[in-house]
PDB file of C-alpha atoms and ligand atoms in Angstrom:
ATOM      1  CA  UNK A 268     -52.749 -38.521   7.630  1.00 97.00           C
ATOM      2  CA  UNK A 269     -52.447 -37.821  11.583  1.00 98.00           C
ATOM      3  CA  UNK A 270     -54.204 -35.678  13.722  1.00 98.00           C
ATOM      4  CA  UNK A 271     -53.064 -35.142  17.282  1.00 98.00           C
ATOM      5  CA  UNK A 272     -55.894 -32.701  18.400  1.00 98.00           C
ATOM      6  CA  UNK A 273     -59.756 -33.777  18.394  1.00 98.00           C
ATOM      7  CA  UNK A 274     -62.663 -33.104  20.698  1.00 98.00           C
ATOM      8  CA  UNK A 275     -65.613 -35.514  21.386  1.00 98.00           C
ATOM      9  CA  UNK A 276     -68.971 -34.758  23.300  1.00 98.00           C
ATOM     10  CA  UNK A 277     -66.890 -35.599  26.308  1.00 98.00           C
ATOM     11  CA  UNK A 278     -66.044 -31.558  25.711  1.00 98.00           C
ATOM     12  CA  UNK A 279     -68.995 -28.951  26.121  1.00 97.00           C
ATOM     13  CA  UNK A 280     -68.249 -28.046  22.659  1.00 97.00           C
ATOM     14  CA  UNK A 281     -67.889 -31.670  20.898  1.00 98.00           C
ATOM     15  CA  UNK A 282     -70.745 -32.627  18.414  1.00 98.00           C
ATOM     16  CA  UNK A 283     -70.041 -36.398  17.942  1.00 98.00           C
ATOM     17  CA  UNK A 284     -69.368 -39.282  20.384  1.00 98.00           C
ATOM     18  CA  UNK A 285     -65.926 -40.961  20.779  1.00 98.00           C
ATOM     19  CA  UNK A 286     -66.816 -44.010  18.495  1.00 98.00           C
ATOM     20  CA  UNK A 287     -67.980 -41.958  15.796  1.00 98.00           C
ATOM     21  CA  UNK A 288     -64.797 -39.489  15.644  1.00 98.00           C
ATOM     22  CA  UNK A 289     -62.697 -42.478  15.676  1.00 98.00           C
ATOM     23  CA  UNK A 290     -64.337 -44.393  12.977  1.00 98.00           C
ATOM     24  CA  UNK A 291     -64.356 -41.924  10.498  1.00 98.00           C
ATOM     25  CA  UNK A 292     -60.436 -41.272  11.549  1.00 98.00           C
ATOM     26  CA  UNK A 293     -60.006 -45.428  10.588  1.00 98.00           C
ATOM     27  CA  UNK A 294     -61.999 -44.348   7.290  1.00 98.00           C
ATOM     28  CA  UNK A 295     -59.673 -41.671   6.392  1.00 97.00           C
ATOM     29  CA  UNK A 296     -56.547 -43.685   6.930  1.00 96.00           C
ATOM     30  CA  UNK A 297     -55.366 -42.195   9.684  1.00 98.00           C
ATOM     31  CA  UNK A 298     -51.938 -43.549  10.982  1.00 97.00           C
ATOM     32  CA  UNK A 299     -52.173 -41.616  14.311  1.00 98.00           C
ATOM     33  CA  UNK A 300     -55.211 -40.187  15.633  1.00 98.00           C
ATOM     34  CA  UNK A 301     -55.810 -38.676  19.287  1.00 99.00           C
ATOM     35  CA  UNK A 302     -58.857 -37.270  21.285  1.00 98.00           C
ATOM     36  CA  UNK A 303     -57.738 -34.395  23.457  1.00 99.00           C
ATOM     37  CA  UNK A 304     -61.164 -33.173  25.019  1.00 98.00           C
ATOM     38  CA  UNK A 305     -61.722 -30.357  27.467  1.00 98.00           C
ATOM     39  CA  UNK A 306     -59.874 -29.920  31.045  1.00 98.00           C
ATOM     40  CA  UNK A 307     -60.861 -26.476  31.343  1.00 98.00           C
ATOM     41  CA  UNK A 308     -60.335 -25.853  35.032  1.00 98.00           C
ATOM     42  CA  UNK A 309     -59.399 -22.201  34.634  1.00 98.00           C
ATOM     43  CA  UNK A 310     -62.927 -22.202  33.792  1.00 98.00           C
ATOM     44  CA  UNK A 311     -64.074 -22.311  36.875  1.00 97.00           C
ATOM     45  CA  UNK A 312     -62.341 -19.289  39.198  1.00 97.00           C
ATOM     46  CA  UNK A 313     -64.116 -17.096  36.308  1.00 96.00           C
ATOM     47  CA  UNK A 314     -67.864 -15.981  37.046  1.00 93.00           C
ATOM     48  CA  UNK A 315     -68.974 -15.666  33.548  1.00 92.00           C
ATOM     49  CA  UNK A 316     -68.129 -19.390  32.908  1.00 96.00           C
ATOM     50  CA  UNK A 317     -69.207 -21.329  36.197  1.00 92.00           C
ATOM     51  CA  UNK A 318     -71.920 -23.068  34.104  1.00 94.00           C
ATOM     52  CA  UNK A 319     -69.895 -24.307  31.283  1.00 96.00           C
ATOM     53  CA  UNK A 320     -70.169 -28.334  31.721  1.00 97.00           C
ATOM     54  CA  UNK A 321     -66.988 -29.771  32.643  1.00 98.00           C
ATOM     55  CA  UNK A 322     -66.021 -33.096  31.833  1.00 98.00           C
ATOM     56  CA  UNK A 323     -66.646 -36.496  33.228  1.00 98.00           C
ATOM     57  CA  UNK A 324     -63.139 -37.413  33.909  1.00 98.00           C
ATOM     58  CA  UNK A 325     -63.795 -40.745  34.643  1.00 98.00           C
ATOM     59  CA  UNK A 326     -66.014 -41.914  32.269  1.00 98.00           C
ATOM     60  CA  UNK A 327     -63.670 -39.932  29.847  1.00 98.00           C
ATOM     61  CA  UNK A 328     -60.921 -42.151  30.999  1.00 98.00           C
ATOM     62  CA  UNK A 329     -62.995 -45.380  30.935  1.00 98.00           C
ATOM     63  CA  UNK A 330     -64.652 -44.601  27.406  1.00 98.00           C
ATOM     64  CA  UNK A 331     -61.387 -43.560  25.715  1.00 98.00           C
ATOM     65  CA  UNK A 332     -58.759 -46.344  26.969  1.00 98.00           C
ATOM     66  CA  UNK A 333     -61.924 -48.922  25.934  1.00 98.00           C
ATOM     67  CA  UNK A 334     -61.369 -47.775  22.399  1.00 98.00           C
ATOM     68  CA  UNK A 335     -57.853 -47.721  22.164  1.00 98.00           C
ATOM     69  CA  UNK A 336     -58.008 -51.758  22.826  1.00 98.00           C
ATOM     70  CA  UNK A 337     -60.170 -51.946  19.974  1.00 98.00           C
ATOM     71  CA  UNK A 338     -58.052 -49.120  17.392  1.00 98.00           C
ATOM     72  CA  UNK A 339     -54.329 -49.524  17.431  1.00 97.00           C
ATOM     73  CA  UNK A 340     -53.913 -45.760  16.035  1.00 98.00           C
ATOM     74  CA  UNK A 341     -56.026 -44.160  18.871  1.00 98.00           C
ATOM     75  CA  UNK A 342     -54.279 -41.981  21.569  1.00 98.00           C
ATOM     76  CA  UNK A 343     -55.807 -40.329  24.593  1.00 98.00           C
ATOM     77  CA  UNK A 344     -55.032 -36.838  25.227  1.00 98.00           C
ATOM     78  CA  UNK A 345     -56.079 -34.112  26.910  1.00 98.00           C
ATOM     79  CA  UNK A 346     -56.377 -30.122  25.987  1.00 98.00           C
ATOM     80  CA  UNK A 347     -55.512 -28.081  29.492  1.00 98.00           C
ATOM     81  CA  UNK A 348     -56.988 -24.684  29.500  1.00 98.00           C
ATOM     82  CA  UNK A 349     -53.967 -22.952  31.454  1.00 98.00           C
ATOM     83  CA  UNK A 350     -54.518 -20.287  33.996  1.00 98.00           C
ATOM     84  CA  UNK A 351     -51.672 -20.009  36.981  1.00 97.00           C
ATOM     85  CA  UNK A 352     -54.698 -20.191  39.435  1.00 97.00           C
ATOM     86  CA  UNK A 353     -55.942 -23.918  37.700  1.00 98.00           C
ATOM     87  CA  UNK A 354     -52.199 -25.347  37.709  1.00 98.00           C
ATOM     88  CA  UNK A 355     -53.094 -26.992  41.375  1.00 98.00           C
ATOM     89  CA  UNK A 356     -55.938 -28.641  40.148  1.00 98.00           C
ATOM     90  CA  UNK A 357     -54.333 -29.764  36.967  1.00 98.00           C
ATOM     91  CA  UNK A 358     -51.640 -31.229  39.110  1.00 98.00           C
ATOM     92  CA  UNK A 359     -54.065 -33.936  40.649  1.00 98.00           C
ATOM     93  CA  UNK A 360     -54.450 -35.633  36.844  1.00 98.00           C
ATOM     94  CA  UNK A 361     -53.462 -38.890  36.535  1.00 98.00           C
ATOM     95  CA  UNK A 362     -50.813 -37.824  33.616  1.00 98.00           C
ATOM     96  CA  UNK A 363     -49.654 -41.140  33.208  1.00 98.00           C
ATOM     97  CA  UNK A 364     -52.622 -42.468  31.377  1.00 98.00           C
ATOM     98  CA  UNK A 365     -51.999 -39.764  29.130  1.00 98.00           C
ATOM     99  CA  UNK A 366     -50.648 -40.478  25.555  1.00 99.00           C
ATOM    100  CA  UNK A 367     -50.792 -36.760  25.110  1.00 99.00           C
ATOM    101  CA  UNK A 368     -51.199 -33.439  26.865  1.00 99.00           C
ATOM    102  CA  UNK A 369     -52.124 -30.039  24.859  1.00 99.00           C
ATOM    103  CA  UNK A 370     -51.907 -26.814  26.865  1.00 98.00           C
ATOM    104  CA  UNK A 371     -53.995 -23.924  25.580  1.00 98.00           C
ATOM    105  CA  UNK A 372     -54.516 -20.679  26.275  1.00 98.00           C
ATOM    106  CA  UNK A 373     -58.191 -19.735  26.167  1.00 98.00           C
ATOM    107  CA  UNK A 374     -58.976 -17.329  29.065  1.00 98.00           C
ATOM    108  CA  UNK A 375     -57.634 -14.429  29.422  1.00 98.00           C
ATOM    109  CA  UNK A 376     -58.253 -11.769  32.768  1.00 94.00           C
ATOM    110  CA  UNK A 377     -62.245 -12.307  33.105  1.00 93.00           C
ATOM    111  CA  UNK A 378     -62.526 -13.734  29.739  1.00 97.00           C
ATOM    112  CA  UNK A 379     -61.921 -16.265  27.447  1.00 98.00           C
ATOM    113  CA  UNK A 380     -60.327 -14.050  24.487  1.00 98.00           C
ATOM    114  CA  UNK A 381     -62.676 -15.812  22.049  1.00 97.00           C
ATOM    115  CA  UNK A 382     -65.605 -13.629  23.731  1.00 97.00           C
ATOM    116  CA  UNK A 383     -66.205 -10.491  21.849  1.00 97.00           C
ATOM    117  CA  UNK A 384     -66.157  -8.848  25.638  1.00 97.00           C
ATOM    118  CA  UNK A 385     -62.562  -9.712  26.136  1.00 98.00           C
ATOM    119  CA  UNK A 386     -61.604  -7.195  23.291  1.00 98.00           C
ATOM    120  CA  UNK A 387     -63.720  -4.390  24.802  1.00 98.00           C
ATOM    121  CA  UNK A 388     -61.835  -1.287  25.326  1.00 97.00           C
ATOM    122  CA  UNK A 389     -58.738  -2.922  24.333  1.00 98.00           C
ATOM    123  CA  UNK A 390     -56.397  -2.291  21.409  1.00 98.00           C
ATOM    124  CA  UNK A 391     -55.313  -5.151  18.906  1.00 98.00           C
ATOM    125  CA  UNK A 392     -51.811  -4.342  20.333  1.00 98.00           C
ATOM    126  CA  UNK A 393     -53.337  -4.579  24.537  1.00 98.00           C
ATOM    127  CA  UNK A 394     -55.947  -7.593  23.428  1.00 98.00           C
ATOM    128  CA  UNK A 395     -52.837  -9.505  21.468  1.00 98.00           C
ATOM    129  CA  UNK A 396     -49.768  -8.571  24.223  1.00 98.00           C
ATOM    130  CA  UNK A 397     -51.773 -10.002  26.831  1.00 98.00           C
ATOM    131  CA  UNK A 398     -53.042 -13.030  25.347  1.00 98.00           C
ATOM    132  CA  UNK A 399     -49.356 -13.470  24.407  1.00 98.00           C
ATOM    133  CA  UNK A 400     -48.165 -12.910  28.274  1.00 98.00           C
ATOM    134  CA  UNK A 401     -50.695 -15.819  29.392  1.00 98.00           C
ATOM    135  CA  UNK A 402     -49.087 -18.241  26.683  1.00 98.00           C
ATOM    136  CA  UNK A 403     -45.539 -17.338  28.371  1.00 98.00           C
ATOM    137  CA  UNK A 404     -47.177 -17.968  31.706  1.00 98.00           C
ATOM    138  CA  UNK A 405     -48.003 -21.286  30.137  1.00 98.00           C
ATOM    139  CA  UNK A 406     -44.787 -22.190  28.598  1.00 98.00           C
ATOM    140  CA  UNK A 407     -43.758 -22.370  32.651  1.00 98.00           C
ATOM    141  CA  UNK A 408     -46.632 -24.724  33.722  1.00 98.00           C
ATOM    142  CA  UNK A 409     -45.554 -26.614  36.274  1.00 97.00           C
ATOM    143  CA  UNK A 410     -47.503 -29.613  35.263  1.00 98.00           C
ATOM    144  CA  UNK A 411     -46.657 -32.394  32.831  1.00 98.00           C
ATOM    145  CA  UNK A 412     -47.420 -31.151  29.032  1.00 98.00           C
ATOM    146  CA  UNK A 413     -46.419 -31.539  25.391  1.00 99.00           C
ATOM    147  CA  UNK A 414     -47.221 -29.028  23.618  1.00 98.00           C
ATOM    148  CA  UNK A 415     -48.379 -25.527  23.304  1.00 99.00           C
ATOM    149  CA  UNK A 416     -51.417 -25.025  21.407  1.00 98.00           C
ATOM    150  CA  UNK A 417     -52.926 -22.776  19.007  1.00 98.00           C
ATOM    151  CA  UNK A 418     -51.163 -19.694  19.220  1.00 98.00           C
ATOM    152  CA  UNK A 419     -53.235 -16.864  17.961  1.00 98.00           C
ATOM    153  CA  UNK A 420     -56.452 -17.894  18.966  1.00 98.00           C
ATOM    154  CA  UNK A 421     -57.032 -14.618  19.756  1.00 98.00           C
ATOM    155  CA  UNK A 422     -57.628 -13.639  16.530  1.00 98.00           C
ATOM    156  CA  UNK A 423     -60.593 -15.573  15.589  1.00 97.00           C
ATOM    157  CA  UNK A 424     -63.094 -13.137  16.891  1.00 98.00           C
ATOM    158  CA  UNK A 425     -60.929 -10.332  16.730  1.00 98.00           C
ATOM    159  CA  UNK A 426     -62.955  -7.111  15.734  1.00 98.00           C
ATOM    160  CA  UNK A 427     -59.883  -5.457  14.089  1.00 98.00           C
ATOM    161  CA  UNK A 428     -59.385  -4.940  10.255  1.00 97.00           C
ATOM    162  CA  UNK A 429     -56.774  -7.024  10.162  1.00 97.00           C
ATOM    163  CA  UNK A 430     -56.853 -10.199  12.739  1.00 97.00           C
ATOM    164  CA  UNK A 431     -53.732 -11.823  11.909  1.00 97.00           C
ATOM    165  CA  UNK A 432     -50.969 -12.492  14.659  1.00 98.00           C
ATOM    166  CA  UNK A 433     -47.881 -11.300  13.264  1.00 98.00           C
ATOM    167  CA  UNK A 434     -44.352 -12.172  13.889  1.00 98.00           C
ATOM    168  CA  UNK A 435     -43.350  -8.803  12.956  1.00 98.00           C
ATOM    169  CA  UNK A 436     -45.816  -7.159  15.165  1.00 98.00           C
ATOM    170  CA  UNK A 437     -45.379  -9.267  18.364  1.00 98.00           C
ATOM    171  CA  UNK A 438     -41.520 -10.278  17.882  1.00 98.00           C
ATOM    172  CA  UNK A 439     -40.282  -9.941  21.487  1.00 98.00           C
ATOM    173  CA  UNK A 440     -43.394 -11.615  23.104  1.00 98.00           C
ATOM    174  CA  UNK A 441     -43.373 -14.007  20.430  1.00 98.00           C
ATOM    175  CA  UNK A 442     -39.451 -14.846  20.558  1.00 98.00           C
ATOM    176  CA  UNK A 443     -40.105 -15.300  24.653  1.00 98.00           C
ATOM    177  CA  UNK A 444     -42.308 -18.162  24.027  1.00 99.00           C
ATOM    178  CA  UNK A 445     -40.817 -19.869  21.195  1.00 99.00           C
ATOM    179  CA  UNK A 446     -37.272 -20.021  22.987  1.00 98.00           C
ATOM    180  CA  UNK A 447     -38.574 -21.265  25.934  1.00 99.00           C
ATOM    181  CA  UNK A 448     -40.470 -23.868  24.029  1.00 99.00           C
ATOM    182  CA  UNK A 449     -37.224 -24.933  22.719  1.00 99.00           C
ATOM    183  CA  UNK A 450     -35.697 -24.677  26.263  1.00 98.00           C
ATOM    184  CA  UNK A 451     -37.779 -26.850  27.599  1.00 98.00           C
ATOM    185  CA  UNK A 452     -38.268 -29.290  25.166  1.00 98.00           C
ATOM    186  CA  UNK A 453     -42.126 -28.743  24.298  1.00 98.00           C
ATOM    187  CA  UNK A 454     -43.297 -29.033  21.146  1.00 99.00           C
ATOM    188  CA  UNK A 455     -45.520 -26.259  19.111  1.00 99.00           C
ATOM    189  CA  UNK A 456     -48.458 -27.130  17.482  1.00 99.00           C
ATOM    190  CA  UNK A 457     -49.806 -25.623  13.840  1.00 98.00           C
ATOM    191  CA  UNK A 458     -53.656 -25.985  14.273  1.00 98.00           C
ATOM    192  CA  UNK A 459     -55.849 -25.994  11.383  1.00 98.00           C
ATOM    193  CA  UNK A 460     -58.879 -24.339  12.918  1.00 98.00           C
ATOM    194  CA  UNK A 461     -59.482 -21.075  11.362  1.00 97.00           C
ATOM    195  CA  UNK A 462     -60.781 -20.334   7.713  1.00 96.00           C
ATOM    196  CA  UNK A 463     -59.429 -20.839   4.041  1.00 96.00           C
ATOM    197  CA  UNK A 464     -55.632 -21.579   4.172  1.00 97.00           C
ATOM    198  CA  UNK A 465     -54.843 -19.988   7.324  1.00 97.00           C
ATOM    199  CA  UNK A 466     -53.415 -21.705  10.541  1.00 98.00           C
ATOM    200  CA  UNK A 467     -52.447 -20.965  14.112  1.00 98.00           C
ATOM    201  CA  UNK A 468     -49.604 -20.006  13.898  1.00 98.00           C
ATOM    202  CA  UNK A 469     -49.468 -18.799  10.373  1.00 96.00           C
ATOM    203  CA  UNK A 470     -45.775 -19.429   8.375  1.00 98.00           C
ATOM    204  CA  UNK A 471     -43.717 -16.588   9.913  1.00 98.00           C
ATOM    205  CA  UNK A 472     -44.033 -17.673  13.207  1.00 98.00           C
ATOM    206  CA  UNK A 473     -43.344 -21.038  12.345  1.00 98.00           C
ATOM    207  CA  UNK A 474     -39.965 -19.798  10.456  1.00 98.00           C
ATOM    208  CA  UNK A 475     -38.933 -17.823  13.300  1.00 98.00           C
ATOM    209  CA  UNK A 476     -39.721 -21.235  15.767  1.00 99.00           C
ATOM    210  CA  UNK A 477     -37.322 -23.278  13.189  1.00 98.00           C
ATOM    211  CA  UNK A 478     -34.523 -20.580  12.723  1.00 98.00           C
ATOM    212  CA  UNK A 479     -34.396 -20.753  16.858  1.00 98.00           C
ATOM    213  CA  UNK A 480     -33.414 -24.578  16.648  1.00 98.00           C
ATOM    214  CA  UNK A 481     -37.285 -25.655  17.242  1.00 98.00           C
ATOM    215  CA  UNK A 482     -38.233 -28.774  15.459  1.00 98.00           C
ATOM    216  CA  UNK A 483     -40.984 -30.416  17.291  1.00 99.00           C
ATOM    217  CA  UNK A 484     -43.931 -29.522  15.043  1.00 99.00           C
ATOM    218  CA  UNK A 485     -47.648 -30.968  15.862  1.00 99.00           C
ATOM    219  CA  UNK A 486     -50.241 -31.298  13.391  1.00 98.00           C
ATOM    220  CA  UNK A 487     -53.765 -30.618  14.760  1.00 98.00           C
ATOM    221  CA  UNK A 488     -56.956 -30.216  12.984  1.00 98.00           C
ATOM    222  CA  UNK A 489     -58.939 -29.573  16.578  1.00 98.00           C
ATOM    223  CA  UNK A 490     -61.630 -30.722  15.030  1.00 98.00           C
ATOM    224  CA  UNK A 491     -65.297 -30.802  17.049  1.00 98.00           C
ATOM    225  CA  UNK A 492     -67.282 -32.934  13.924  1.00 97.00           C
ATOM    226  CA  UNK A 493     -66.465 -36.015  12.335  1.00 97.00           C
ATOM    227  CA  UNK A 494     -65.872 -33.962   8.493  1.00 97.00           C
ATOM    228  CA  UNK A 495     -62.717 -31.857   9.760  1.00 97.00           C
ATOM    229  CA  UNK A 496     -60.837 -34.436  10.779  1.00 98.00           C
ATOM    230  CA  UNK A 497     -57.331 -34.416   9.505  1.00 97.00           C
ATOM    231  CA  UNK A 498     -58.592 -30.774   7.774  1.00 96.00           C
ATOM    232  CA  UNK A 499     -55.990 -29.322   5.513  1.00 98.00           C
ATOM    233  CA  UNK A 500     -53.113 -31.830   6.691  1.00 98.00           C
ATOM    234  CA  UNK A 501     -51.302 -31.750   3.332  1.00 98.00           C
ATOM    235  CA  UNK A 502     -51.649 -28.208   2.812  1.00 98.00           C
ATOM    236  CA  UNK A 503     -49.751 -27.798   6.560  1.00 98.00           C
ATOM    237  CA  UNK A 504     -47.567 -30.087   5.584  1.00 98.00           C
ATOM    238  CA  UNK A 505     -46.581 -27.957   2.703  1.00 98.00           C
ATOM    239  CA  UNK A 506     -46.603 -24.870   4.665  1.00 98.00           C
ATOM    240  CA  UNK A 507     -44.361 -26.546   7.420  1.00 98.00           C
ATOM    241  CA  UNK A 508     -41.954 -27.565   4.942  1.00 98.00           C
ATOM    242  CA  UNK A 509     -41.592 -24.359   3.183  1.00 98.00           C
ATOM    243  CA  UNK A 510     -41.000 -23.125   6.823  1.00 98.00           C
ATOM    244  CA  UNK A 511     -37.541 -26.128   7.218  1.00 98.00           C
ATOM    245  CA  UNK A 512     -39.357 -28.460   8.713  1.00 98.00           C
ATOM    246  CA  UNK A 513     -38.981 -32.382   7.483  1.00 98.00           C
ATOM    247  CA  UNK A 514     -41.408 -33.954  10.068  1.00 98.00           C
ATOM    248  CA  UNK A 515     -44.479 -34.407  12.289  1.00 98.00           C
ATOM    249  CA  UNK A 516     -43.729 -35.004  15.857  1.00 99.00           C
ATOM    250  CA  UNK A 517     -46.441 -37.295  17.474  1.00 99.00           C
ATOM    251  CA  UNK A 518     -46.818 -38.969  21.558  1.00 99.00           C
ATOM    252  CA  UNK A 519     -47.185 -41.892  23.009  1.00 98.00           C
ATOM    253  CA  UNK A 520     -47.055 -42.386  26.427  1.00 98.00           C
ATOM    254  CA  UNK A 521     -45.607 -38.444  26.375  1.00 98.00           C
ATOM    255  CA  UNK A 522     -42.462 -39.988  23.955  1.00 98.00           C
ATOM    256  CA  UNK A 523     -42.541 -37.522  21.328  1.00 98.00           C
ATOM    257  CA  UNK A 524     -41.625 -39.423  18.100  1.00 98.00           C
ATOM    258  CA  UNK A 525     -40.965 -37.581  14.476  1.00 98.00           C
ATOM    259  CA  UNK A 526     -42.898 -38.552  11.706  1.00 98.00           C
ATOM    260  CA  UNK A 527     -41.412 -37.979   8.389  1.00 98.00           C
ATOM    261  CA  UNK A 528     -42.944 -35.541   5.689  1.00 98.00           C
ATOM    262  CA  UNK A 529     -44.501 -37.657   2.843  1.00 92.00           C
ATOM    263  CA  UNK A 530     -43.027 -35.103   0.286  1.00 67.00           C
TER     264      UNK A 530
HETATM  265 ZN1   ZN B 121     -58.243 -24.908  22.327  1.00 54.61          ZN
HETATM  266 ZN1   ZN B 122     -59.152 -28.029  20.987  1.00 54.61          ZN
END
């Protein structure tokens, strides 16, 4: 097993402390296992989220690299919540201490789009098209990053009949960011953090990434609680190779590396 997205209570949503995350990871077998808490500087040039606690960057730093002396698997990462207006402030990270950088869209105009405001007085086809613009916008970050996170995170509070982000429906806006993905040499990650067997992106996205040429594939459970870590790993591995792929890519020190498919 390997998980390459995890949150402690370093993030305003974690529920468990580094240690604890990281032994249950060791428990589980994991052969790669990285904490990417919460940079979420777009946060903070939007009024409804000025109170959301930001993190400790410092003792982040100090706490994580401490472990990783003690647990060869560990990585330390970092999940950037993109917004063009936060890229200056995300500039001033000390990226080299990174093993791993996630960027994420979360926020959205005023909102972050897993608010049930964001969606009011929008369509599925407005609320989805825009969400999909800001992950183009953040395909052209002009910071150091891996890998693009999560895409259709937009759905999970969705109040549509049918939530799912579909290739089908969204092919242009959806082609945009996968080909520049591929053009500049990100990675894409399949996140296990929605219900049942689903994951962002679902299988048709993940197709269309492959048929492009793009074969950096992430595995990341995104898990906020010791009992999801490494959640449905075997299931996206089946997924991802019914979708072409033959391996997990993984960083250290930014170097993505490919990890081959058990199957
Ligand atoms: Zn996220
Ligand atoms: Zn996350």
């Amino acid at each position: 097993m390997l998980d390459t997205h995890t949150h402690t209570l370093f993030s305003f949503d974690g529920k468990m402390s580094a240690r604890e995350m990281v032994l249950c990871a060791q428990e589980r077998g994991a052969e790669y296992y990285c904490i990417t808490d919460h940079f979420d500087f777009d946060y903070t040039f939007m009024p409804e989220y000025q109170s959301v606690r930001q993190i400790d960057v410092e003792g982040y730093l100090r706490e994580i690299l401490a472990l990783k002396q003690e647990f060869p698997f560990l990585r330390i990462g970092c999940e950037l919540g993109f917004s063009k207006k936060a890229e200056p402030l995300y500039q001033k990270l000390p990226f080299e201490v990174f093993d791993y950088v996630l960027n994420s869209c979360h926020t959205v105009g005023d909102y972050d789009a897993y608010n049930k405001k964001y969606f009011i007085g929008k369509s599925k086809r407005e609320a989805y098209k825009q969400y999909l613009d800001n992950i183009r916008a953040s395909v052209d970050a002009d910071y150091p990053f891996n890998t693009i996170s999560h895409i259709g995170y937009v759905r999970k509070n969705a109040p549509y009949e049918d939530t799912a982000l579909y290739y089908e429906e969204f092919s242009e806006e959806i082609d945009g960011i996968l080909t520049r993905i591929i053009e500049r040499d990100k990675a894409l990650e399949m996140n296990a953090k929605l219900p049942a067997e689903q994951f962002m992106p679902e299988k048709d996205i993940l197709q269309r990434y492959y048929q492009l040429g793009g074969r950096k594939l992430t595995f990341g459970s995104d898990s906020h609680s010791k009992e999801t870590i490494g959640n449905k790993f075997d299931l996206a591995e089946k997924i991802a190779a019914e979708a072409g792929f033959t391996a997990w890519t993984v960083f250290d020190k930014q170097q993505p590396r490919f990890v081959p498919f058990k199957r």
